[in-house]
């Protein structure tokens, strides 16, 4: 709700402080006194106007401050928090303009902000319906929301948006999984081939080191081949064992005559015989180890080459090939277990799509029924607003499915009998457009609670009973939100809960001033009488004014 508007040094205003109230607030005054200046100043504060107002002559800086009251549940609280603006149940928008260079400064709750931020706030704070066009109504994208609100489809819209979100998520997941599975099939083929290759090769941990050692031994044995052949030849010629055995036998015979004096010699010969036998055995073993197959070196080198190639191929150390094989077996088993995911996603998507289609059809049926009711109700309202020849049509057309369903909604109007239905822009009169919106708002009274709406000269071109009907409908709307009306109609003014008079004061040798005063009952009576009769107020005009106030 707009709580107050303070204007300082703008146009003909030196200082005006207005405290608006809930209900229907009316602003009246003679033509040319500056009622529209209030809207210009409010528009400047909220960033509506492309052209800035002029700073009052004699002043260096102009200033407009608009104060709004909001609830803690308002969406604006989150907007303020996200932008680092101190959150409060009061939003104070202040804009200043420097006369010398035209520079402007913008504040929200005393924090310097951008004009775009103020515009973002303003659309949630206030609706202006004036002679230049009603952007909300003229924006065809808003028509679907109007109809859904009228039909009370809020819970169904929430549900279909949830279904749409889930449907889109499943579609993306399915597309991703199909692409992943195509890649997975290639990976599975790769894993199977790799596993088969490594199983056939059967690499062992430490095999590279073992093969490398054996290869060196084979190469060295080839270098010493002639030496080992000579050793073998010499060993075959030596009869040392026979000679020592014969010596031992002879010494043993001499024991009979010499006694045990020969025992030491016999013992030494026994040891020599044992050592020589051991040496011969070791040489035989060494010869055995050097007796490699002709093709063994080639086999070793081929195995080693393939082993290293396998390590390079899979980018691992050869000692890690057995572990890699185990990991590939686990990965292949996991890939096989994911084969049914696409089928599951398709089934889930089909189920959600069916629910979405069913819900969108229900919503479409509700919209169709609501459209017929809305058309009739609005045309009934238009009859009371001097627009009896105007026909209204809510056109529903099928469109590509979206989070809002499968319908496009456009409000159309035929302003004269026999004319074709056209877009709302064909309503050339600003007053007619405002009354048309008023009729629509009346049909949606439960949707404007807490909203501030401003109507500028909605009564243009009407009077009498029609103006009274407009006033009554504005008063009805004001029960659900704050309404501010700039009016020339005494009938509309009489329905106001609060009334302000705008007047221009011109003194000799001074600049003219715009003065705005809140009227009490007697002053209201006089002002409404003036609106009925003019400057010369008769007793009959006062009586008529009293009657209007009582009737309202």
C-alpha positions as a Python dict, from the first residue, in 0.01 Angstrom:
ca = {
    (1, 'X'): (0, 0, 0),
    (2, 'X'): (121, 353, -81),
    (3, 'X'): (145, 510, 265),
    (4, 'X'): (280, 850, 176),
    (5, 'X'): (410, 1062, -110),
    (6, 'X'): (642, 1356, -46),
    (7, 'X'): (727, 1596, -328),
    (8, 'X'): (981, 1874, -288),
    (9, 'X'): (1077, 2138, -546),
    (10, 'X'): (923, 1967, -850),
    (11, 'X'): (741, 2177, -1113),
    (12, 'X'): (494, 2403, -925),
    (13, 'X'): (528, 2214, -597),
    (14, 'X'): (756, 2349, -327),
    (15, 'X'): (660, 2088, -67),
    (16, 'X'): (370, 1845, -58),
    (17, 'X'): (333, 1564, 197),
    (18, 'X'): (43, 1327, 133),
    (19, 'X'): (-53, 1042, 362),
    (20, 'X'): (-271, 798, 169),
    (21, 'X'): (-499, 552, 342),
    (22, 'X'): (-661, 221, 268),
    (23, 'X'): (-983, 219, 69),
    (24, 'X'): (-1081, 455, -213),
    (25, 'X'): (-872, 773, -227),
    (26, 'X'): (-998, 1040, -468),
    (27, 'X'): (-811, 1345, -596),
    (28, 'X'): (-1020, 1627, -740),
    (29, 'X'): (-965, 1981, -861),
    (30, 'X'): (-1024, 2212, -1150),
    (31, 'X'): (-873, 2141, -1489),
    (32, 'X'): (-516, 2263, -1517),
    (33, 'X'): (-437, 2285, -1145),
    (34, 'X'): (-182, 2005, -1166),
    (35, 'X'): (-354, 1682, -1067),
    (36, 'X'): (-148, 1494, -1327),
    (37, 'X'): (167, 1637, -1166),
    (38, 'X'): (115, 1392, -880),
    (39, 'X'): (124, 1101, -1122),
    (40, 'X'): (426, 1248, -1298),
    (41, 'X'): (608, 1273, -966),
    (42, 'X'): (507, 923, -857),
    (43, 'X'): (607, 795, -1199),
    (44, 'X'): (945, 964, -1161),
    (45, 'X'): (998, 800, -820),
    (46, 'X'): (905, 455, -955),
    (47, 'X'): (1094, 483, -1284),
    (48, 'X'): (788, 485, -1509),
    (49, 'X'): (864, 803, -1701),
    (50, 'X'): (1133, 833, -1965),
    (51, 'X'): (1124, 1212, -1928),
    (52, 'X'): (1214, 1352, -1587),
    (53, 'X'): (1009, 1634, -1430),
    (54, 'X'): (1159, 1983, -1404),
    (55, 'X'): (1307, 2118, -1085),
    (56, 'X'): (1112, 2412, -945),
    (57, 'X'): (1249, 2754, -1035),
    (58, 'X'): (1476, 2886, -762),
    (59, 'X'): (1563, 2537, -631),
    (60, 'X'): (1883, 2344, -695),
    (61, 'X'): (1749, 1995, -640),
    (62, 'X'): (1412, 1821, -667),
    (63, 'X'): (1309, 1521, -462),
    (64, 'X'): (1025, 1266, -459),
    (65, 'X'): (981, 1007, -183),
    (66, 'X'): (722, 729, -199),
    (67, 'X'): (668, 516, 110),
    (68, 'X'): (495, 178, 89),
    (69, 'X'): (374, -62, 357),
    (70, 'X'): (420, -431, 285),
    (71, 'X'): (368, -754, 478),
    (72, 'X'): (638, -990, 597),
    (73, 'X'): (497, -1249, 353),
    (74, 'X'): (540, -1018, 55),
    (75, 'X'): (758, -1132, -236),
    (76, 'X'): (934, -797, -200),
    (77, 'X'): (1106, -908, 122),
    (78, 'X'): (1302, -1168, -76),
    (79, 'X'): (1384, -913, -349),
    (80, 'X'): (1520, -673, -87),
    (81, 'X'): (1727, -944, 81),
    (82, 'X'): (1877, -1065, -248),
    (83, 'X'): (1985, -709, -332),
    (84, 'X'): (2133, -632, 7),
    (85, 'X'): (1872, -366, 83),
    (86, 'X'): (1769, -351, 451),
    (87, 'X'): (1446, -550, 473),
    (88, 'X'): (1153, -391, 648),
    (89, 'X'): (775, -379, 640),
    (90, 'X'): (823, -32, 496),
    (91, 'X'): (976, 30, 152),
    (92, 'X'): (1091, 390, 106),
    (93, 'X'): (1182, 483, -251),
    (94, 'X'): (1353, 821, -287),
    (95, 'X'): (1480, 984, -606),
    (96, 'X'): (1661, 1315, -640),
    (97, 'X'): (1732, 1521, -952),
    (98, 'X'): (1996, 1793, -978),
    (99, 'X'): (1884, 2098, -1172),
    (100, 'X'): (2226, 2203, -1306),
    (101, 'X'): (2325, 1880, -1478),
    (102, 'X'): (2012, 1663, -1457),
    (103, 'X'): (2194, 1391, -1264),
    (104, 'X'): (1973, 1161, -1056),
    (105, 'X'): (2028, 956, -745),
    (106, 'X'): (1815, 661, -640),
    (107, 'X'): (1763, 519, -292),
    (108, 'X'): (1561, 233, -143),
    (109, 'X'): (1554, 224, 237),
    (110, 'X'): (1847, 467, 229),
    (111, 'X'): (2063, 241, 14),
    (112, 'X'): (2188, 370, -321),
    (113, 'X'): (2037, 150, -593),
    (114, 'X'): (1997, 136, -971),
    (115, 'X'): (1688, 260, -1154),
    (116, 'X'): (1633, -92, -1288),
    (117, 'X'): (1604, -217, -930),
    (118, 'X'): (1340, 46, -853),
    (119, 'X'): (1146, -56, -1165),
    (120, 'X'): (1165, -416, -1050),
    (121, 'X'): (1010, -316, -718),
    (122, 'X'): (747, -87, -867),
    (123, 'X'): (572, -358, -1070),
    (124, 'X'): (504, -541, -743),
    (125, 'X'): (396, -233, -554),
    (126, 'X'): (149, -48, -775),
    (127, 'X'): (-60, -65, -1092),
    (128, 'X'): (-124, 247, -1296),
    (129, 'X'): (-422, 262, -1532),
    (130, 'X'): (-410, 589, -1721),
    (131, 'X'): (-505, 752, -2049),
    (132, 'X'): (-189, 644, -2228),
    (133, 'X'): (-255, 275, -2211),
    (134, 'X'): (-279, -11, -1964),
    (135, 'X'): (29, -218, -2012),
    (136, 'X'): (-82, -509, -1797),
    (137, 'X'): (-405, -555, -1989),
    (138, 'X'): (-244, -488, -2328),
    (139, 'X'): (24, -749, -2263),
    (140, 'X'): (-133, -1063, -2407),
    (141, 'X'): (102, -1281, -2205),
    (142, 'X'): (-91, -1172, -1894),
    (143, 'X'): (-429, -1284, -2028),
    (144, 'X'): (-372, -1649, -1945),
    (145, 'X'): (-292, -1553, -1585),
    (146, 'X'): (-606, -1337, -1566),
    (147, 'X'): (-823, -1627, -1682),
    (148, 'X'): (-656, -1881, -1454),
    (149, 'X'): (-706, -1652, -1154),
    (150, 'X'): (-1070, -1601, -1246),
    (151, 'X'): (-1118, -1978, -1279),
    (152, 'X'): (-941, -2045, -948),
    (153, 'X'): (-694, -2278, -1116),
    (154, 'X'): (-401, -2193, -887),
    (155, 'X'): (-358, -2544, -736),
    (156, 'X'): (-397, -2712, -1077),
    (157, 'X'): (-139, -2477, -1232),
    (158, 'X'): (106, -2559, -954),
    (159, 'X'): (49, -2928, -1018),
    (160, 'X'): (91, -2908, -1397),
    (161, 'X'): (408, -2701, -1357),
    (162, 'X'): (542, -2973, -1132),
    (163, 'X'): (450, -3240, -1391),
    (164, 'X'): (607, -3034, -1671),
    (165, 'X'): (928, -2991, -1472),
    (166, 'X'): (941, -3364, -1400),
    (167, 'X'): (863, -3446, -1764),
    (168, 'X'): (1139, -3220, -1895),
    (169, 'X'): (1382, -3364, -1642),
    (170, 'X'): (1303, -3722, -1746),
    (171, 'X'): (1338, -3629, -2115),
    (172, 'X'): (1682, -3486, -2054),
    (173, 'X'): (1778, -3786, -1842),
    (174, 'X'): (1657, -4026, -2111),
    (175, 'X'): (1844, -3842, -2386),
    (176, 'X'): (2155, -3836, -2170),
    (177, 'X'): (2121, -4205, -2083),
    (178, 'X'): (2067, -4308, -2447),
    (179, 'X'): (2380, -4118, -2546),
    (180, 'X'): (2558, -4268, -2247),
    (181, 'X'): (2444, -4617, -2335),
    (182, 'X'): (2568, -4583, -2692),
    (183, 'X'): (2902, -4484, -2549),
    (184, 'X'): (2872, -4763, -2291),
    (185, 'X'): (2827, -5025, -2564),
    (186, 'X'): (3153, -4913, -2720),
    (187, 'X'): (3312, -4926, -2376),
    (188, 'X'): (3177, -5275, -2314),
    (189, 'X'): (3320, -5398, -2643),
    (190, 'X'): (3653, -5241, -2550),
    (191, 'X'): (3644, -5403, -2204),
    (192, 'X'): (3562, -5748, -2341),
    (193, 'X'): (3846, -5733, -2594),
    (194, 'X'): (4089, -5599, -2336),
    (195, 'X'): (3993, -5866, -2081),
    (196, 'X'): (4032, -6143, -2338),
    (197, 'X'): (4372, -6007, -2445),
    (198, 'X'): (4503, -5986, -2088),
    (199, 'X'): (4366, -6326, -1991),
    (200, 'X'): (4541, -6486, -2287),
    (201, 'X'): (4868, -6314, -2204),
    (202, 'X'): (4832, -6387, -1828),
    (203, 'X'): (5077, -6123, -1706),
    (204, 'X'): (5215, -6178, -1356),
    (205, 'X'): (5329, -5926, -1100),
    (206, 'X'): (5710, -5892, -1115),
    (207, 'X'): (5727, -6073, -1449),
    (208, 'X'): (5906, -5790, -1628),
    (209, 'X'): (6194, -5795, -1378),
    (210, 'X'): (6218, -6174, -1393),
    (211, 'X'): (6226, -6181, -1774),
    (212, 'X'): (6482, -5902, -1785),
    (213, 'X'): (6713, -6093, -1545),
    (214, 'X'): (6680, -6415, -1741),
    (215, 'X'): (6751, -6231, -2067),
    (216, 'X'): (7075, -6091, -1921),
    (217, 'X'): (7178, -6437, -1805),
    (218, 'X'): (7118, -6589, -2149),
    (219, 'X'): (7315, -6310, -2315),
    (220, 'X'): (7606, -6358, -2071),
    (221, 'X'): (7602, -6732, -2117),
    (222, 'X'): (7647, -6686, -2490),
    (223, 'X'): (7948, -6467, -2430),
    (224, 'X'): (8111, -6743, -2202),
    (225, 'X'): (8012, -7037, -2417),
    (226, 'X'): (8374, -7128, -2521),
    (227, 'X'): (8501, -7102, -2164),
    (228, 'X'): (8235, -7337, -2037),
    (229, 'X'): (8308, -7581, -2316),
    (230, 'X'): (8681, -7579, -2210),
    (231, 'X'): (8578, -7627, -1846),
    (232, 'X'): (8365, -7921, -1947),
    (233, 'X'): (8652, -8068, -2147),
    (234, 'X'): (8903, -8033, -1861),
    (235, 'X'): (8663, -8177, -1611),
    (236, 'X'): (8616, -8481, -1828),
    (237, 'X'): (8997, -8535, -1848),
    (238, 'X'): (9065, -8509, -1477),
    (239, 'X'): (9092, -8848, -1291),
    (240, 'X'): (9162, -8686, -954),
    (241, 'X'): (8893, -8881, -774),
    (242, 'X'): (9038, -9218, -883),
    (243, 'X'): (9392, -9112, -791),
    (244, 'X'): (9290, -8993, -445),
    (245, 'X'): (9092, -9309, -382),
    (246, 'X'): (9399, -9516, -477),
    (247, 'X'): (9616, -9306, -242),
    (248, 'X'): (9377, -9361, 44),
    (249, 'X'): (9382, -9740, -14),
    (250, 'X'): (9763, -9750, -17),
    (251, 'X'): (9792, -9545, 301),
    (252, 'X'): (9538, -9769, 463),
    (253, 'X'): (9763, -10071, 391),
    (254, 'X'): (10058, -9898, 558),
    (255, 'X'): (9862, -9852, 878),
    (256, 'X'): (9950, -10214, 971),
    (257, 'X'): (10314, -10126, 990),
    (258, 'X'): (10310, -9754, 1064),
    (259, 'X'): (10010, -9737, 1287),
    (260, 'X'): (9774, -9442, 1317),
    (261, 'X'): (10039, -9199, 1203),
    (262, 'X'): (9883, -9218, 855),
    (263, 'X'): (9535, -9124, 978),
    (264, 'X'): (9589, -8752, 935),
    (265, 'X'): (9695, -8800, 574),
    (266, 'X'): (9401, -9030, 503),
    (267, 'X'): (9163, -8777, 667),
    (268, 'X'): (9302, -8491, 457),
    (269, 'X'): (9267, -8697, 141),
    (270, 'X'): (8906, -8781, 235),
    (271, 'X'): (8830, -8412, 274),
    (272, 'X'): (8997, -8331, -56),
    (273, 'X'): (8796, -8604, -225),
    (274, 'X'): (8469, -8464, -78),
    (275, 'X'): (8553, -8105, -173),
    (276, 'X'): (8645, -8207, -526),
    (277, 'X'): (8327, -8409, -562),
    (278, 'X'): (8127, -8108, -440),
    (279, 'X'): (8311, -7878, -681),
    (280, 'X'): (8244, -8116, -971),
    (281, 'X'): (7873, -8127, -874),
    (282, 'X'): (7849, -7746, -866),
    (283, 'X'): (8030, -7716, -1197),
    (284, 'X'): (7789, -7967, -1346),
    (285, 'X'): (7497, -7757, -1219),
    (286, 'X'): (7650, -7442, -1360),
    (287, 'X'): (7701, -7615, -1693),
    (288, 'X'): (7341, -7729, -1679),
    (289, 'X'): (7220, -7373, -1626),
    (290, 'X'): (7426, -7246, -1916),
    (291, 'X'): (7284, -7505, -2148),
    (292, 'X'): (7002, -7278, -2288),
    (293, 'X'): (6781, -7361, -2582),
    (294, 'X'): (6880, -7182, -2903),
    (295, 'X'): (6541, -7010, -2932),
    (296, 'X'): (6495, -6932, -2561),
    (297, 'X'): (6644, -6582, -2586),
    (298, 'X'): (6407, -6501, -2872),
    (299, 'X'): (6112, -6628, -2667),
    (300, 'X'): (6218, -6426, -2364),
    (301, 'X'): (6263, -6108, -2564),
    (302, 'X'): (5931, -6158, -2746),
    (303, 'X'): (5744, -6210, -2417),
    (304, 'X'): (5914, -5906, -2264),
    (305, 'X'): (5833, -5692, -2568),
    (306, 'X'): (5465, -5789, -2557),
    (307, 'X'): (5450, -5737, -2182),
    (308, 'X'): (5586, -5382, -2209),
    (309, 'X'): (5358, -5313, -2507),
    (310, 'X'): (5058, -5422, -2301),
    (311, 'X'): (5159, -5181, -2024),
    (312, 'X'): (5193, -4893, -2273),
    (313, 'X'): (4864, -4981, -2440),
    (314, 'X'): (4669, -4957, -2114),
    (315, 'X'): (4893, -4686, -1967),
    (316, 'X'): (4990, -4878, -1654),
    (317, 'X'): (5302, -5027, -1505),
    (318, 'X'): (5339, -5392, -1609),
    (319, 'X'): (5319, -5490, -1241),
    (320, 'X'): (4967, -5336, -1233),
    (321, 'X'): (4831, -5538, -1528),
    (322, 'X'): (4679, -5811, -1306),
    (323, 'X'): (4506, -5544, -1095),
    (324, 'X'): (4384, -5368, -1411),
    (325, 'X'): (4231, -5695, -1528),
    (326, 'X'): (4038, -5726, -1200),
    (327, 'X'): (3913, -5364, -1230),
    (328, 'X'): (3799, -5421, -1587),
    (329, 'X'): (3602, -5727, -1482),
    (330, 'X'): (3424, -5520, -1214),
    (331, 'X'): (3355, -5236, -1462),
    (332, 'X'): (3212, -5478, -1718),
    (333, 'X'): (2982, -5627, -1457),
    (334, 'X'): (2863, -5276, -1361),
    (335, 'X'): (2802, -5179, -1724),
    (336, 'X'): (2588, -5490, -1773),
    (337, 'X'): (2374, -5397, -1471),
    (338, 'X'): (2284, -5055, -1626),
    (339, 'X'): (2134, -5198, -1945),
    (340, 'X'): (1776, -5162, -1817),
    (341, 'X'): (1800, -4794, -1713),
    (342, 'X'): (1680, -4662, -2050),
    (343, 'X'): (1377, -4888, -2036),
    (344, 'X'): (1296, -4766, -1685),
    (345, 'X'): (1330, -4401, -1787),
    (346, 'X'): (1106, -4453, -2090),
    (347, 'X'): (843, -4610, -1868),
    (348, 'X'): (863, -4326, -1613),
    (349, 'X'): (847, -4061, -1889),
    (350, 'X'): (545, -4227, -2045),
    (351, 'X'): (369, -4231, -1708),
    (352, 'X'): (443, -3864, -1634),
    (353, 'X'): (348, -3762, -1989),
    (354, 'X'): (12, -3932, -1948),
    (355, 'X'): (-44, -3748, -1619),
    (356, 'X'): (57, -3418, -1781),
    (357, 'X'): (-177, -3475, -2075),
    (358, 'X'): (-463, -3565, -1844),
    (359, 'X'): (-404, -3261, -1623),
    (360, 'X'): (-364, -3023, -1919),
    (361, 'X'): (-692, -3151, -2065),
    (362, 'X'): (-865, -3089, -1730),
    (363, 'X'): (-721, -2738, -1717),
    (364, 'X'): (-826, -2669, -2075),
    (365, 'X'): (-1181, -2779, -1997),
    (366, 'X'): (-1188, -2554, -1689),
    (367, 'X'): (-1049, -2263, -1889),
    (368, 'X'): (-1312, -2308, -2159),
    (369, 'X'): (-1594, -2304, -1904),
    (370, 'X'): (-1440, -2012, -1715),
    (371, 'X'): (-1393, -1816, -2039),
    (372, 'X'): (-1764, -1838, -2117),
    (373, 'X'): (-1850, -1717, -1767),
    (374, 'X'): (-1591, -1437, -1779),
    (375, 'X'): (-1718, -1318, -2117),
    (376, 'X'): (-2073, -1293, -1988),
    (377, 'X'): (-1982, -1129, -1657),
    (378, 'X'): (-1761, -868, -1822),
    (379, 'X'): (-2026, -781, -2081),
    (380, 'X'): (-2276, -740, -1799),
    (381, 'X'): (-2033, -507, -1623),
    (382, 'X'): (-1967, -309, -1942),
    (383, 'X'): (-2337, -230, -1972),
    (384, 'X'): (-2315, -39, -1645),
    (385, 'X'): (-2005, 149, -1766),
    (386, 'X'): (-2158, 305, -2081),
    (387, 'X'): (-2007, 38, -2305),
    (388, 'X'): (-2323, -162, -2380),
    (389, 'X'): (-2234, -213, -2747),
    (390, 'X'): (-1896, -358, -2655),
    (391, 'X'): (-1859, -735, -2681),
    (392, 'X'): (-1586, -930, -2508),
    (393, 'X'): (-1435, -1264, -2609),
    (394, 'X'): (-1181, -1482, -2435),
    (395, 'X'): (-1015, -1666, -2723),
    (396, 'X'): (-848, -1995, -2631),
    (397, 'X'): (-618, -2156, -2888),
    (398, 'X'): (-411, -2476, -2871),
    (399, 'X'): (-36, -2423, -2850),
    (400, 'X'): (277, -2625, -2796),
    (401, 'X'): (276, -2785, -2448),
    (402, 'X'): (441, -2580, -2176),
    (403, 'X'): (448, -2545, -1799),
    (404, 'X'): (110, -2366, -1823),
    (405, 'X'): (-61, -2637, -2025),
    (406, 'X'): (-157, -2646, -2392),
    (407, 'X'): (-359, -2325, -2424),
    (408, 'X'): (-297, -1971, -2538),
    (409, 'X'): (-543, -1709, -2412),
    (410, 'X'): (-607, -1373, -2576),
    (411, 'X'): (-873, -1123, -2475),
    (412, 'X'): (-1050, -969, -2774),
    (413, 'X'): (-1310, -700, -2807),
    (414, 'X'): (-1561, -571, -3059),
    (415, 'X'): (-1639, -210, -2971),
    (416, 'X'): (-1943, -175, -3198),
    (417, 'X'): (-2233, -393, -3296),
    (418, 'X'): (-2148, -601, -3603),
    (419, 'X'): (-1774, -532, -3589),
    (420, 'X'): (-1524, -815, -3577),
    (421, 'X'): (-1335, -911, -3264),
    (422, 'X'): (-991, -750, -3247),
    (423, 'X'): (-711, -706, -2998),
    (424, 'X'): (-764, -471, -2707),
    (425, 'X'): (-547, -204, -2870),
    (426, 'X'): (-843, -113, -3093),
    (427, 'X'): (-993, 66, -2792),
    (428, 'X'): (-865, 411, -2880),
    (429, 'X'): (-1013, 598, -2584),
    (430, 'X'): (-804, 594, -2269),
    (431, 'X'): (-1117, 636, -2060),
    (432, 'X'): (-1282, 339, -2227),
    (433, 'X'): (-968, 133, -2178),
    (434, 'X'): (-961, 221, -1808),
    (435, 'X'): (-1329, 131, -1767),
    (436, 'X'): (-1271, -190, -1958),
    (437, 'X'): (-993, -281, -1717),
    (438, 'X'): (-1217, -180, -1427),
    (439, 'X'): (-1477, -429, -1547),
    (440, 'X'): (-1212, -698, -1564),
    (441, 'X'): (-1079, -610, -1219),
    (442, 'X'): (-1429, -622, -1073),
    (443, 'X'): (-1457, -978, -1201),
    (444, 'X'): (-1129, -1058, -1028),
    (445, 'X'): (-1182, -874, -701),
    (446, 'X'): (-1044, -1163, -497),
    (447, 'X'): (-714, -1137, -686),
    (448, 'X'): (-613, -777, -604),
    (449, 'X'): (-593, -797, -225),
    (450, 'X'): (-310, -582, -94),
    (451, 'X'): (-258, -413, -433),
    (452, 'X'): (-243, -38, -494),
    (453, 'X'): (-416, 64, -816),
    (454, 'X'): (-425, 413, -963),
    (455, 'X'): (-692, 520, -1213),
    (456, 'X'): (-642, 846, -1400),
    (457, 'X'): (-966, 1004, -1525),
    (458, 'X'): (-1145, 673, -1570),
    (459, 'X'): (-1465, 880, -1582),
    (460, 'X'): (-1375, 1076, -1896),
    (461, 'X'): (-1676, 1106, -2127),
    (462, 'X'): (-1932, 972, -1882),
    (463, 'X'): (-2160, 1114, -1617),
    (464, 'X'): (-2477, 1056, -1420),
    (465, 'X'): (-2570, 694, -1360),
    (466, 'X'): (-2270, 563, -1552),
    (467, 'X'): (-2028, 765, -1343),
    (468, 'X'): (-2209, 646, -1031),
    (469, 'X'): (-2163, 285, -1149),
    (470, 'X'): (-1792, 348, -1199),
    (471, 'X'): (-1769, 497, -849),
    (472, 'X'): (-1950, 203, -694),
    (473, 'X'): (-1721, -45, -863),
    (474, 'X'): (-1412, 145, -759),
    (475, 'X'): (-1542, 147, -401),
    (476, 'X'): (-1600, -228, -422),
    (477, 'X'): (-1245, -285, -546),
    (478, 'X'): (-1114, -65, -265),
    (479, 'X'): (-1243, -317, -12),
    (480, 'X'): (-973, -557, -129),
    (481, 'X'): (-689, -311, -192),
    (482, 'X'): (-593, 53, -205),
    (483, 'X'): (-742, 254, -494),
    (484, 'X'): (-631, 606, -590),
    (485, 'X'): (-844, 786, -847),
    (486, 'X'): (-791, 1119, -1022),
    (487, 'X'): (-1142, 1224, -1120),
    (488, 'X'): (-1356, 1507, -1254),
    (489, 'X'): (-1677, 1322, -1167),
    (490, 'X'): (-1869, 1423, -852),
    (491, 'X'): (-2038, 1082, -853),
    (492, 'X'): (-1700, 904, -841),
    (493, 'X'): (-1561, 1145, -581),
    (494, 'X'): (-1864, 1089, -359),
    (495, 'X'): (-1784, 719, -332),
    (496, 'X'): (-1436, 790, -197),
    (497, 'X'): (-1338, 696, 156),
    (498, 'X'): (-1092, 988, 151),
    (499, 'X'): (-1073, 1293, -73),
    (500, 'X'): (-795, 1539, -156),
    (501, 'X'): (-835, 1871, -337),
    (502, 'X'): (-565, 1986, -576),
    (503, 'X'): (-550, 2359, -644),
    (504, 'X'): (-310, 2613, -787),
    (505, 'X'): (-234, 2920, -580),
    (506, 'X'): (-111, 3230, -758),
    (507, 'X'): (-1, 3529, -553),
    (508, 'X'): (121, 3861, -685),
    (509, 'X'): (495, 3874, -747),
    (510, 'X'): (538, 3507, -649),
    (511, 'X'): (565, 3183, -840),
    (512, 'X'): (246, 2975, -864),
    (513, 'X'): (219, 2685, -620),
    (514, 'X'): (31, 2356, -632),
    (515, 'X'): (-148, 2289, -303),
    (516, 'X'): (-304, 1956, -204),
    (517, 'X'): (-538, 1935, 94),
    (518, 'X'): (-722, 1644, 251),
    (519, 'X'): (-1088, 1739, 283),
    (520, 'X'): (-1312, 1689, 583),
    (521, 'X'): (-1686, 1633, 541),
    (522, 'X'): (-1792, 1996, 499),
    (523, 'X'): (-1507, 2073, 262),
    (524, 'X'): (-1593, 1760, 62),
    (525, 'X'): (-1951, 1881, 37),
    (526, 'X'): (-1836, 2214, -104),
    (527, 'X'): (-1587, 2053, -347),
    (528, 'X'): (-1844, 1805, -482),
    (529, 'X'): (-2095, 2091, -520),
    (530, 'X'): (-1832, 2282, -721),
    (531, 'X'): (-1781, 1975, -939),
    (532, 'X'): (-2157, 1966, -998),
    (533, 'X'): (-2219, 2333, -1070),
    (534, 'X'): (-1892, 2524, -1104),
    (535, 'X'): (-1740, 2809, -903),
    (536, 'X'): (-2074, 2961, -811),
    (537, 'X'): (-2216, 2708, -566),
    (538, 'X'): (-2589, 2719, -505),
    (539, 'X'): (-2792, 2568, -226),
    (540, 'X'): (-2928, 2319, -477),
    (541, 'X'): (-2573, 2211, -563),
    (542, 'X'): (-2490, 2164, -197),
    (543, 'X'): (-2807, 1959, -150),
    (544, 'X'): (-2722, 1748, -451),
    (545, 'X'): (-2370, 1699, -318),
    (546, 'X'): (-2509, 1595, 20),
    (547, 'X'): (-2738, 1349, -154),
    (548, 'X'): (-2446, 1199, -347),
    (549, 'X'): (-2245, 1153, -29),
    (550, 'X'): (-2537, 998, 156),
    (551, 'X'): (-2623, 772, -136),
    (552, 'X'): (-2263, 656, -168),
}
